[in-house]
Amino acid sequence: MIHTSFPMLTIRGRQLLPIIQGGMGVGISGHRLAGAVAREGAVGTIASVDLRRLYPDIMQRLRKCNDPKVHSAANIEALDREIRAAHEIAPDGFVAVNVMRALSNYAELVVQACKSGANAIVSGAGLPFDLPELTEKFKNVALIPILSEERGVRAVLKKWMRKGRLPDAIVIEHPRYAGGHLGATRMEEVNDPKFDFGRVLEEIRRVFQELGIAIGSIPLIPAGGINSFQKLKELFDMGAAGAQIGTPFAVTEECDAHPNFKKVLAEAGPKDIVTFMSAAGLPARAVLTPWLKNYLAKENKLRAKASPECSQCPSRLECLAHCGFKDGNPAAGQFCIETQLAAAQRGNIQQGLFFRGSESLPFGAEIRKVRELLEVLLTRRSLTTAVQGA
């Protein structure tokens, strides 16, 4: 195991490297990435959304099927395969599954993840008030909500405490830096200083005191823009117990993504990264590739024409419980998010939607191994030393 310069992260009695690899769908953080991270002693995370895309045999079976229930069942089957495959790579590793609260089959995915041997459920894109009930039969599975501010943390803690459960850790996501769907509900909130880590961590500690929760008993894990040992050190100095990191893992050799996906993320500069409104009704951040550039040019017209009377789900998957495109909601994005993310997963640079965080990558445009990334983040080794020791 890597000898970190920071304290270990304790979850459910397990001593882990203080890094949670972020969940990235569709098919970006699957069993290869999660298994590789877990094998090194950190938390590897499988993103549960639309994993059927990783299995040609399942996709062949679904080729002429338009029944959303059959597609949903196929994703459940694929999730089971992915969790078991990750544990084959890391038999003693800690494998989490990220299940977005916004998914239409959220509850089924949570239960299947537990049945298949997930060590933790990580849940964001909504307040997972019902997570304790869904996992009641799986007492050893850690529960980790992703939240962004004191208000959401307070609401989840109060609701869960009434059910006799506390989170095993809380991920605090900063909308200004994170990739994919962001913790803010409106575009104008994304850069609000109310989400700054120092402020939120202090506010949460006050909530703990008010509710009688011992400071330090629930690890607080900032997420968004954490790309160096120095940034991690600053967070530990603020009282954090670790960090959740996504984009730097998306460009590792072991990541399940297509090489083109890694290339797009690794080569994107600050001017290439934009924030826009997703079909999920949440702000999102991605690389300004041809499809997204074309969509944003006509977004206002599409949203003005949106109407519940002419809504439909083109993929027949109905992946989101609430989809601006499917529901004809002009407040949300007007595109099929599953179609565009699936194109990115296949490496289609022209048509894909490539989610990415805002900050630079530890190795620039290079594609490097998971172990090298963890060493650079967790030790005082320089990038040069990491290269020489690789």
mmCIF file of C-alpha atoms in Angstrom:
data_model
loop_
_atom_site.group_PDB
_atom_site.id
_atom_site.type_symbol
_atom_site.label_atom_id
_atom_site.label_comp_id
_atom_site.label_asym_id
_atom_site.label_seq_id
_atom_site.Cartn_x
_atom_site.Cartn_y
_atom_site.Cartn_z
ATOM 1 C CA MET A 1 0.000 0.000 0.000
ATOM 2 C CA ILE A 2 1.064 3.590 -0.656
ATOM 3 C CA HIS A 3 2.434 5.252 2.482
ATOM 4 C CA THR A 4 0.364 8.432 2.615
ATOM 5 C CA SER A 5 1.514 11.610 4.333
ATOM 6 C CA PHE A 6 -2.052 12.093 5.599
ATOM 7 C CA PRO A 7 -4.111 10.239 8.227
ATOM 8 C CA MET A 8 -5.954 7.194 6.966
ATOM 9 C CA LEU A 9 -9.689 7.381 6.289
ATOM 10 C CA THR A 10 -11.790 5.143 8.540
ATOM 11 C CA ILE A 11 -15.097 3.870 7.158
ATOM 12 C CA ARG A 12 -16.932 1.039 8.892
ATOM 13 C CA GLY A 13 -13.760 0.084 10.737
ATOM 14 C CA ARG A 14 -11.741 -0.150 7.517
ATOM 15 C CA GLN A 15 -8.499 1.840 7.290
ATOM 16 C CA LEU A 16 -8.314 3.316 3.780
ATOM 17 C CA LEU A 17 -6.210 5.784 1.848
ATOM 18 C CA PRO A 18 -8.080 9.107 2.200
ATOM 19 C CA ILE A 19 -9.231 9.234 -1.427
ATOM 20 C CA ILE A 20 -12.650 8.324 -2.803
ATOM 21 C CA GLN A 21 -12.521 7.950 -6.573
ATOM 22 C CA GLY A 22 -15.592 9.722 -7.913
ATOM 23 C CA GLY A 23 -18.336 7.857 -9.751
ATOM 24 C CA MET A 24 -18.459 8.784 -13.438
ATOM 25 C CA GLY A 25 -21.098 7.515 -15.868
ATOM 26 C CA VAL A 26 -21.972 6.382 -18.470
ATOM 27 C CA GLY A 27 -19.453 3.528 -18.255
ATOM 28 C CA ILE A 28 -16.489 5.759 -17.363
ATOM 29 C CA SER A 29 -15.834 4.456 -13.865
ATOM 30 C CA GLY A 30 -16.577 0.772 -14.171
ATOM 31 C CA HIS A 31 -14.915 -2.269 -12.664
ATOM 32 C CA ARG A 32 -11.444 -1.715 -14.128
ATOM 33 C CA LEU A 33 -11.003 1.733 -12.601
ATOM 34 C CA ALA A 34 -12.815 0.977 -9.341
ATOM 35 C CA GLY A 35 -10.914 -2.282 -8.952
ATOM 36 C CA ALA A 36 -7.557 -0.626 -9.605
ATOM 37 C CA VAL A 37 -8.222 2.125 -7.051
ATOM 38 C CA ALA A 38 -9.527 -0.343 -4.452
ATOM 39 C CA ARG A 39 -6.501 -2.600 -4.994
ATOM 40 C CA GLU A 40 -4.232 0.298 -3.989
ATOM 41 C CA GLY A 41 -6.159 0.782 -0.738
ATOM 42 C CA ALA A 42 -8.373 3.762 -1.608
ATOM 43 C CA VAL A 43 -12.139 3.750 -2.299
ATOM 44 C CA GLY A 44 -12.900 2.643 -5.856
ATOM 45 C CA THR A 45 -16.313 3.659 -7.160
ATOM 46 C CA ILE A 46 -18.501 2.183 -9.891
ATOM 47 C CA ALA A 47 -21.047 4.590 -11.393
ATOM 48 C CA SER A 48 -24.300 2.633 -11.639
ATOM 49 C CA VAL A 49 -25.924 4.541 -14.486
ATOM 50 C CA ASP A 50 -26.427 2.676 -17.779
ATOM 51 C CA LEU A 51 -23.771 -0.009 -17.305
ATOM 52 C CA ARG A 52 -25.417 -2.212 -19.939
ATOM 53 C CA ARG A 53 -23.334 -0.188 -22.423
ATOM 54 C CA LEU A 54 -20.221 -2.044 -21.263
ATOM 55 C CA TYR A 55 -21.555 -5.445 -22.323
ATOM 56 C CA PRO A 56 -21.997 -6.257 -26.044
ATOM 57 C CA ASP A 57 -24.027 -9.378 -25.253
ATOM 58 C CA ILE A 58 -26.538 -7.358 -23.240
ATOM 59 C CA MET A 59 -26.732 -4.616 -25.877
ATOM 60 C CA GLN A 60 -27.290 -7.230 -28.597
ATOM 61 C CA ARG A 61 -30.144 -8.678 -26.569
ATOM 62 C CA LEU A 62 -31.729 -5.214 -26.249
ATOM 63 C CA ARG A 63 -31.283 -4.203 -29.883
ATOM 64 C CA LYS A 64 -34.978 -4.268 -30.807
ATOM 65 C CA CYS A 65 -36.427 -3.798 -27.329
ATOM 66 C CA ASN A 66 -38.394 -0.635 -26.499
ATOM 67 C CA ASP A 67 -39.557 -1.664 -23.030
ATOM 68 C CA PRO A 68 -37.975 0.576 -20.330
ATOM 69 C CA LYS A 69 -38.440 -2.178 -17.728
ATOM 70 C CA VAL A 70 -36.336 -4.605 -19.748
ATOM 71 C CA HIS A 71 -33.592 -2.002 -20.191
ATOM 72 C CA SER A 72 -33.701 -1.251 -16.476
ATOM 73 C CA ALA A 73 -33.362 -4.947 -15.645
ATOM 74 C CA ALA A 74 -30.401 -5.138 -18.033
ATOM 75 C CA ASN A 75 -28.665 -2.340 -16.130
ATOM 76 C CA ILE A 76 -29.262 -4.216 -12.878
ATOM 77 C CA GLU A 77 -27.636 -7.300 -14.418
ATOM 78 C CA ALA A 78 -24.691 -5.251 -15.654
ATOM 79 C CA LEU A 79 -24.218 -3.654 -12.228
ATOM 80 C CA ASP A 80 -23.994 -7.089 -10.637
ATOM 81 C CA ARG A 81 -21.335 -8.110 -13.165
ATOM 82 C CA GLU A 82 -19.345 -4.913 -12.599
ATOM 83 C CA ILE A 83 -19.251 -5.184 -8.797
ATOM 84 C CA ARG A 84 -18.155 -8.819 -8.921
ATOM 85 C CA ALA A 85 -15.492 -8.005 -11.534
ATOM 86 C CA ALA A 86 -14.142 -5.139 -9.393
ATOM 87 C CA HIS A 87 -13.833 -7.466 -6.400
ATOM 88 C CA GLU A 88 -11.952 -9.965 -8.565
ATOM 89 C CA ILE A 89 -9.357 -7.239 -9.217
ATOM 90 C CA ALA A 90 -9.318 -6.197 -5.551
ATOM 91 C CA PRO A 91 -10.560 -9.123 -3.401
ATOM 92 C CA ASP A 92 -9.848 -7.218 -0.180
ATOM 93 C CA GLY A 93 -10.552 -3.774 -1.622
ATOM 94 C CA PHE A 94 -13.257 -1.273 -0.708
ATOM 95 C CA VAL A 95 -15.643 -0.926 -3.671
ATOM 96 C CA ALA A 96 -18.403 1.687 -3.589
ATOM 97 C CA VAL A 97 -21.285 2.196 -6.009
ATOM 98 C CA ASN A 98 -22.500 5.670 -6.911
ATOM 99 C CA VAL A 99 -26.273 5.748 -7.423
ATOM 100 C CA MET A 100 -27.731 9.103 -8.425
ATOM 101 C CA ARG A 101 -30.931 9.957 -6.553
ATOM 102 C CA ALA A 102 -32.280 11.375 -9.824
ATOM 103 C CA LEU A 103 -32.335 7.968 -11.561
ATOM 104 C CA SER A 104 -35.715 6.391 -12.212
ATOM 105 C CA ASN A 105 -34.500 2.985 -10.954
ATOM 106 C CA TYR A 106 -32.493 4.410 -8.061
ATOM 107 C CA ALA A 107 -34.037 2.113 -5.423
ATOM 108 C CA GLU A 108 -33.478 -1.067 -7.462
ATOM 109 C CA LEU A 109 -29.857 -0.124 -8.155
ATOM 110 C CA VAL A 110 -29.165 0.550 -4.464
ATOM 111 C CA VAL A 111 -30.560 -2.817 -3.402
ATOM 112 C CA GLN A 112 -28.743 -4.711 -6.167
ATOM 113 C CA ALA A 113 -25.454 -2.998 -5.332
ATOM 114 C CA CYS A 114 -25.797 -4.223 -1.748
ATOM 115 C CA LYS A 115 -26.740 -7.747 -2.838
ATOM 116 C CA SER A 116 -23.768 -7.914 -5.220
ATOM 117 C CA GLY A 117 -21.238 -7.032 -2.539
ATOM 118 C CA ALA A 118 -20.724 -3.276 -2.664
ATOM 119 C CA ASN A 119 -18.947 -1.971 0.431
ATOM 120 C CA ALA A 120 -20.645 1.430 0.223
ATOM 121 C CA ILE A 121 -23.403 3.350 -1.519
ATOM 122 C CA VAL A 122 -22.530 6.900 -2.537
ATOM 123 C CA SER A 123 -25.547 8.992 -3.547
ATOM 124 C CA GLY A 124 -25.937 12.514 -4.893
ATOM 125 C CA ALA A 125 -28.008 14.444 -7.475
ATOM 126 C CA GLY A 126 -30.787 14.804 -4.925
ATOM 127 C CA LEU A 127 -31.268 14.260 -1.199
ATOM 128 C CA PRO A 128 -31.149 10.503 -0.426
ATOM 129 C CA PHE A 129 -33.577 10.595 2.491
ATOM 130 C CA ASP A 130 -34.666 6.985 1.933
ATOM 131 C CA LEU A 131 -31.208 5.380 1.771
ATOM 132 C CA PRO A 132 -31.403 3.939 5.327
ATOM 133 C CA GLU A 133 -34.651 2.099 4.562
ATOM 134 C CA LEU A 134 -33.420 0.767 1.222
ATOM 135 C CA THR A 135 -30.294 -0.682 2.836
ATOM 136 C CA GLU A 136 -31.902 -1.856 6.083
ATOM 137 C CA LYS A 137 -31.078 -5.519 5.380
ATOM 138 C CA PHE A 138 -27.449 -4.680 4.617
ATOM 139 C CA LYS A 139 -26.095 -3.300 7.872
ATOM 140 C CA ASN A 140 -22.447 -3.584 6.823
ATOM 141 C CA VAL A 141 -22.825 -1.373 3.749
ATOM 142 C CA ALA A 142 -21.543 2.166 4.338
ATOM 143 C CA LEU A 143 -23.837 5.034 3.334
ATOM 144 C CA ILE A 144 -22.220 8.175 1.931
ATOM 145 C CA PRO A 145 -24.424 11.044 0.718
ATOM 146 C CA ILE A 146 -23.039 13.721 -1.624
ATOM 147 C CA LEU A 147 -24.172 17.177 -0.513
ATOM 148 C CA SER A 148 -22.949 20.722 -1.095
ATOM 149 C CA GLU A 149 -23.969 22.949 1.794
ATOM 150 C CA GLU A 150 -25.016 23.062 5.419
ATOM 151 C CA ARG A 151 -28.740 23.113 4.662
ATOM 152 C CA GLY A 152 -28.678 19.799 2.800
ATOM 153 C CA VAL A 153 -26.423 18.180 5.399
ATOM 154 C CA ARG A 154 -28.723 19.294 8.218
ATOM 155 C CA ALA A 155 -31.807 17.949 6.424
ATOM 156 C CA VAL A 156 -30.241 14.541 5.733
ATOM 157 C CA LEU A 157 -28.834 14.193 9.253
ATOM 158 C CA LYS A 158 -32.151 15.029 10.916
ATOM 159 C CA LYS A 159 -34.094 12.640 8.674
ATOM 160 C CA TRP A 160 -31.596 9.798 9.093
ATOM 161 C CA MET A 161 -31.266 10.275 12.869
ATOM 162 C CA ARG A 162 -35.008 9.715 13.228
ATOM 163 C CA LYS A 163 -34.387 6.363 11.541
ATOM 164 C CA GLY A 164 -31.502 5.516 13.854
ATOM 165 C CA ARG A 165 -28.810 5.907 11.218
ATOM 166 C CA LEU A 166 -25.943 8.306 10.557
ATOM 167 C CA PRO A 167 -23.870 8.633 7.373
ATOM 168 C CA ASP A 168 -20.561 6.771 7.403
ATOM 169 C CA ALA A 169 -19.036 9.777 5.615
ATOM 170 C CA ILE A 170 -20.334 12.865 3.827
ATOM 171 C CA VAL A 171 -18.971 14.074 0.506
ATOM 172 C CA ILE A 172 -19.085 17.876 0.210
ATOM 173 C CA GLU A 173 -19.116 18.815 -3.476
ATOM 174 C CA HIS A 174 -18.167 22.321 -4.641
ATOM 175 C CA PRO A 175 -20.203 23.248 -7.763
ATOM 176 C CA ARG A 176 -17.569 25.745 -8.924
ATOM 177 C CA TYR A 177 -15.009 23.009 -9.616
ATOM 178 C CA ALA A 178 -16.708 19.614 -9.962
ATOM 179 C CA GLY A 179 -17.499 17.834 -13.215
ATOM 180 C CA GLY A 180 -20.774 16.349 -14.411
ATOM 181 C CA HIS A 181 -23.921 17.211 -12.479
ATOM 182 C CA LEU A 182 -23.254 19.862 -9.867
ATOM 183 C CA GLY A 183 -24.540 20.372 -6.336
ATOM 184 C CA ALA A 184 -26.198 23.714 -7.112
ATOM 185 C CA THR A 185 -29.804 23.774 -8.261
ATOM 186 C CA ARG A 186 -29.539 26.964 -10.353
ATOM 187 C CA MET A 187 -26.871 28.277 -12.715
ATOM 188 C CA GLU A 188 -26.480 31.518 -10.781
ATOM 189 C CA GLU A 189 -25.587 29.548 -7.642
ATOM 190 C CA VAL A 190 -22.622 27.653 -9.109
ATOM 191 C CA ASN A 191 -20.011 30.249 -8.076
ATOM 192 C CA ASP A 192 -21.688 31.250 -4.804
ATOM 193 C CA PRO A 193 -19.136 31.533 -1.953
ATOM 194 C CA LYS A 194 -21.610 29.724 0.307
ATOM 195 C CA PHE A 195 -20.169 26.496 -1.176
ATOM 196 C CA ASP A 196 -16.535 27.268 -0.282
ATOM 197 C CA PHE A 197 -14.994 24.332 1.565
ATOM 198 C CA GLY A 198 -13.708 26.245 4.601
ATOM 199 C CA ARG A 199 -17.087 27.848 5.187
ATOM 200 C CA VAL A 200 -19.131 24.655 4.646
ATOM 201 C CA LEU A 201 -16.880 22.488 6.819
ATOM 202 C CA GLU A 202 -17.184 24.961 9.684
ATOM 203 C CA GLU A 203 -20.964 25.201 9.275
ATOM 204 C CA ILE A 204 -21.291 21.412 9.296
ATOM 205 C CA ARG A 205 -19.250 21.162 12.497
ATOM 206 C CA ARG A 206 -21.737 23.575 14.107
ATOM 207 C CA VAL A 207 -24.609 21.376 12.898
ATOM 208 C CA PHE A 208 -22.885 18.370 14.472
ATOM 209 C CA GLN A 209 -22.679 20.216 17.789
ATOM 210 C CA GLU A 210 -26.351 21.219 17.615
ATOM 211 C CA LEU A 211 -27.434 17.653 16.899
ATOM 212 C CA GLY A 212 -25.114 16.055 19.480
ATOM 213 C CA ILE A 213 -22.884 14.357 16.903
ATOM 214 C CA ALA A 214 -19.224 14.069 17.931
ATOM 215 C CA ILE A 215 -16.875 16.147 15.771
ATOM 216 C CA GLY A 216 -14.808 13.770 13.685
ATOM 217 C CA SER A 217 -17.189 10.836 14.034
ATOM 218 C CA ILE A 218 -18.452 11.324 10.468
ATOM 219 C CA PRO A 219 -15.599 11.913 7.976
ATOM 220 C CA LEU A 220 -16.128 14.976 5.799
ATOM 221 C CA ILE A 221 -14.843 14.501 2.246
ATOM 222 C CA PRO A 222 -14.583 17.589 -0.001
ATOM 223 C CA ALA A 223 -14.966 17.064 -3.757
ATOM 224 C CA GLY A 224 -14.260 19.304 -6.730
ATOM 225 C CA GLY A 225 -11.025 20.729 -8.101
ATOM 226 C CA ILE A 226 -8.676 18.726 -5.843
ATOM 227 C CA ASN A 227 -5.714 17.949 -8.070
ATOM 228 C CA SER A 228 -2.564 18.142 -5.925
ATOM 229 C CA PHE A 229 -0.911 17.208 -2.635
ATOM 230 C CA GLN A 230 -0.983 20.871 -1.625
ATOM 231 C CA LYS A 231 -4.742 21.236 -2.123
ATOM 232 C CA LEU A 232 -5.311 18.049 -0.192
ATOM 233 C CA LYS A 233 -3.107 19.354 2.640
ATOM 234 C CA GLU A 234 -5.094 22.590 2.783
ATOM 235 C CA LEU A 235 -8.313 20.601 3.139
ATOM 236 C CA PHE A 236 -6.894 18.430 5.912
ATOM 237 C CA ASP A 237 -5.831 21.620 7.688
ATOM 238 C CA MET A 238 -9.483 22.725 7.502
ATOM 239 C CA GLY A 239 -10.616 19.495 9.162
ATOM 240 C CA ALA A 240 -11.386 17.320 6.144
ATOM 241 C CA ALA A 241 -10.788 13.561 6.393
ATOM 242 C CA GLY A 242 -10.033 12.989 2.720
ATOM 243 C CA ALA A 243 -11.178 13.989 -0.755
ATOM 244 C CA GLN A 244 -13.350 12.669 -3.561
ATOM 245 C CA ILE A 245 -11.606 13.035 -6.917
ATOM 246 C CA GLY A 246 -13.086 12.353 -10.341
ATOM 247 C CA THR A 247 -11.538 13.814 -13.494
ATOM 248 C CA PRO A 248 -7.887 12.939 -12.667
ATOM 249 C CA PHE A 249 -8.963 9.287 -12.396
ATOM 250 C CA ALA A 250 -10.892 9.492 -15.680
ATOM 251 C CA VAL A 251 -7.608 9.974 -17.546
ATOM 252 C CA THR A 252 -5.714 7.075 -15.952
ATOM 253 C CA GLU A 253 -4.653 4.004 -17.909
ATOM 254 C CA GLU A 254 -7.006 1.767 -15.935
ATOM 255 C CA CYS A 255 -10.093 3.917 -16.452
ATOM 256 C CA ASP A 256 -12.856 2.094 -18.349
ATOM 257 C CA ALA A 257 -13.314 5.050 -20.734
ATOM 258 C CA HIS A 258 -12.510 4.921 -24.449
ATOM 259 C CA PRO A 259 -9.069 6.392 -25.295
ATOM 260 C CA ASN A 260 -10.819 9.257 -27.107
ATOM 261 C CA PHE A 261 -12.676 10.137 -23.919
ATOM 262 C CA LYS A 262 -9.405 10.413 -22.021
ATOM 263 C CA LYS A 263 -7.871 12.459 -24.831
ATOM 264 C CA VAL A 264 -10.735 14.971 -24.832
ATOM 265 C CA LEU A 265 -10.539 15.490 -21.064
ATOM 266 C CA ALA A 266 -6.747 15.566 -20.888
ATOM 267 C CA GLU A 267 -6.316 18.085 -23.701
ATOM 268 C CA ALA A 268 -9.108 20.470 -22.645
ATOM 269 C CA GLY A 269 -7.976 23.911 -21.478
ATOM 270 C CA PRO A 270 -9.872 26.380 -19.292
ATOM 271 C CA LYS A 271 -11.618 27.954 -22.315
ATOM 272 C CA ASP A 272 -12.848 24.525 -23.429
ATOM 273 C CA ILE A 273 -14.781 23.786 -20.230
ATOM 274 C CA VAL A 274 -18.327 25.138 -19.886
ATOM 275 C CA THR A 275 -21.225 25.017 -17.437
ATOM 276 C CA PHE A 276 -24.760 24.537 -18.759
ATOM 277 C CA MET A 277 -28.161 23.219 -17.715
ATOM 278 C CA SER A 278 -28.514 19.445 -17.974
ATOM 279 C CA ALA A 279 -31.645 17.554 -18.936
ATOM 280 C CA ALA A 280 -31.667 16.401 -15.307
ATOM 281 C CA GLY A 281 -32.571 19.961 -14.314
ATOM 282 C CA LEU A 282 -29.192 20.566 -12.670
ATOM 283 C CA PRO A 283 -26.220 22.655 -13.766
ATOM 284 C CA ALA A 284 -23.491 20.482 -15.290
ATOM 285 C CA ARG A 285 -19.901 20.948 -16.451
ATOM 286 C CA ALA A 286 -18.346 19.437 -19.574
ATOM 287 C CA VAL A 287 -15.874 19.974 -22.400
ATOM 288 C CA LEU A 288 -17.108 22.174 -25.264
ATOM 289 C CA THR A 289 -16.953 19.484 -27.943
ATOM 290 C CA PRO A 290 -18.802 19.816 -31.316
ATOM 291 C CA TRP A 291 -22.122 18.417 -30.133
ATOM 292 C CA LEU A 292 -22.266 20.613 -27.007
ATOM 293 C CA LYS A 293 -21.214 23.712 -28.950
ATOM 294 C CA ASN A 294 -23.980 23.089 -31.477
ATOM 295 C CA TYR A 295 -26.551 22.404 -28.766
ATOM 296 C CA LEU A 296 -25.727 25.539 -26.772
ATOM 297 C CA ALA A 297 -26.053 27.655 -29.924
ATOM 298 C CA LYS A 298 -29.713 26.670 -30.206
ATOM 299 C CA GLU A 299 -30.500 25.974 -26.551
ATOM 300 C CA ASN A 300 -32.693 29.038 -26.015
ATOM 301 C CA LYS A 301 -34.884 28.179 -29.000
ATOM 302 C CA LEU A 302 -35.214 24.552 -27.899
ATOM 303 C CA ARG A 303 -36.146 25.501 -24.358
ATOM 304 C CA ALA A 304 -38.680 28.060 -25.610
ATOM 305 C CA LYS A 305 -40.399 25.342 -27.653
ATOM 306 C CA ALA A 306 -40.398 22.753 -24.863
ATOM 307 C CA SER A 307 -43.875 21.580 -23.854
ATOM 308 C CA PRO A 308 -45.209 18.628 -21.846
ATOM 309 C CA GLU A 309 -47.689 18.028 -24.679
ATOM 310 C CA CYS A 310 -44.964 16.990 -27.147
ATOM 311 C CA SER A 311 -42.591 15.259 -24.786
ATOM 312 C CA GLN A 312 -41.163 11.772 -25.279
ATOM 313 C CA CYS A 313 -38.179 9.634 -24.316
ATOM 314 C CA PRO A 314 -36.275 8.921 -27.548
ATOM 315 C CA SER A 315 -34.069 6.226 -26.025
ATOM 316 C CA ARG A 316 -37.057 4.417 -24.418
ATOM 317 C CA LEU A 317 -34.809 3.970 -21.380
ATOM 318 C CA GLU A 318 -36.429 6.654 -19.196
ATOM 319 C CA CYS A 319 -33.209 6.782 -17.174
ATOM 320 C CA LEU A 320 -34.069 9.906 -15.180
ATOM 321 C CA ALA A 321 -37.052 10.259 -12.874
ATOM 322 C CA HIS A 322 -37.368 13.862 -14.086
ATOM 323 C CA CYS A 323 -35.921 14.723 -17.496
ATOM 324 C CA GLY A 324 -36.371 18.146 -19.073
ATOM 325 C CA PHE A 325 -36.376 16.645 -22.567
ATOM 326 C CA LYS A 326 -38.719 13.750 -21.790
ATOM 327 C CA ASP A 327 -41.065 15.889 -19.667
ATOM 328 C CA GLY A 328 -41.006 18.949 -21.915
ATOM 329 C CA ASN A 329 -39.756 21.132 -19.073
ATOM 330 C CA PRO A 330 -38.250 24.390 -20.439
ATOM 331 C CA ALA A 331 -36.338 24.997 -17.189
ATOM 332 C CA ALA A 332 -34.061 22.025 -17.946
ATOM 333 C CA GLY A 333 -31.832 20.999 -20.845
ATOM 334 C CA GLN A 334 -33.515 19.833 -24.046
ATOM 335 C CA PHE A 335 -31.469 16.814 -25.125
ATOM 336 C CA CYS A 336 -31.288 13.096 -24.414
ATOM 337 C CA ILE A 337 -28.496 12.886 -21.892
ATOM 338 C CA GLU A 338 -28.223 9.092 -22.153
ATOM 339 C CA THR A 339 -27.658 9.280 -25.909
ATOM 340 C CA GLN A 340 -24.924 11.922 -25.628
ATOM 341 C CA LEU A 341 -23.100 10.324 -22.685
ATOM 342 C CA ALA A 342 -23.238 6.949 -24.435
ATOM 343 C CA ALA A 343 -21.652 8.533 -27.519
ATOM 344 C CA ALA A 344 -18.810 9.834 -25.326
ATOM 345 C CA GLN A 345 -18.414 6.373 -23.772
ATOM 346 C CA ARG A 346 -17.946 4.975 -27.291
ATOM 347 C CA GLY A 347 -15.314 7.625 -27.995
ATOM 348 C CA ASN A 348 -17.423 9.624 -30.466
ATOM 349 C CA ILE A 349 -15.826 13.076 -30.205
ATOM 350 C CA GLN A 350 -18.315 14.684 -32.600
ATOM 351 C CA GLN A 351 -21.508 13.555 -30.843
ATOM 352 C CA GLY A 352 -20.465 12.836 -27.276
ATOM 353 C CA LEU A 353 -21.057 14.784 -24.061
ATOM 354 C CA PHE A 354 -17.797 14.718 -22.097
ATOM 355 C CA PHE A 355 -18.253 15.645 -18.442
ATOM 356 C CA ARG A 356 -15.152 17.159 -16.816
ATOM 357 C CA GLY A 357 -14.134 19.165 -13.746
ATOM 358 C CA SER A 358 -12.847 22.708 -14.155
ATOM 359 C CA GLU A 359 -9.284 22.388 -12.891
ATOM 360 C CA SER A 360 -5.994 21.280 -14.467
ATOM 361 C CA LEU A 361 -4.836 17.666 -14.276
ATOM 362 C CA PRO A 362 -1.863 16.457 -12.184
ATOM 363 C CA PHE A 363 -0.056 15.019 -15.229
ATOM 364 C CA GLY A 364 -1.226 17.548 -17.819
ATOM 365 C CA ALA A 365 -2.240 15.769 -21.026
ATOM 366 C CA GLU A 366 -0.481 12.511 -20.073
ATOM 367 C CA ILE A 367 -2.374 9.296 -19.395
ATOM 368 C CA ARG A 368 -0.815 7.660 -16.339
ATOM 369 C CA LYS A 369 -1.476 4.794 -13.917
ATOM 370 C CA VAL A 370 -3.789 4.905 -10.895
ATOM 371 C CA ARG A 371 -0.901 4.183 -8.537
ATOM 372 C CA GLU A 372 1.118 7.136 -9.872
ATOM 373 C CA LEU A 373 -1.854 9.446 -9.417
ATOM 374 C CA LEU A 374 -2.407 8.311 -5.833
ATOM 375 C CA GLU A 375 1.288 8.716 -5.029
ATOM 376 C CA VAL A 376 1.344 12.290 -6.351
ATOM 377 C CA LEU A 377 -1.824 13.197 -4.444
ATOM 378 C CA LEU A 378 -0.963 11.504 -1.158
ATOM 379 C CA THR A 379 2.793 11.873 -0.775
ATOM 380 C CA ARG A 380 5.330 14.643 -1.100
ATOM 381 C CA ARG A 381 6.853 12.969 -4.126
ATOM 382 C CA SER A 382 7.167 15.382 -7.023
ATOM 383 C CA LEU A 383 5.811 14.581 -10.470
ATOM 384 C CA THR A 384 9.393 14.000 -11.624
ATOM 385 C CA THR A 385 10.044 11.509 -8.823
ATOM 386 C CA ALA A 386 6.784 9.708 -9.620
ATOM 387 C CA VAL A 387 7.856 9.401 -13.258
ATOM 388 C CA GLN A 388 11.257 7.988 -12.309
ATOM 389 C CA GLY A 389 9.735 5.509 -9.880
ATOM 390 C CA ALA A 390 7.051 4.316 -12.294
#
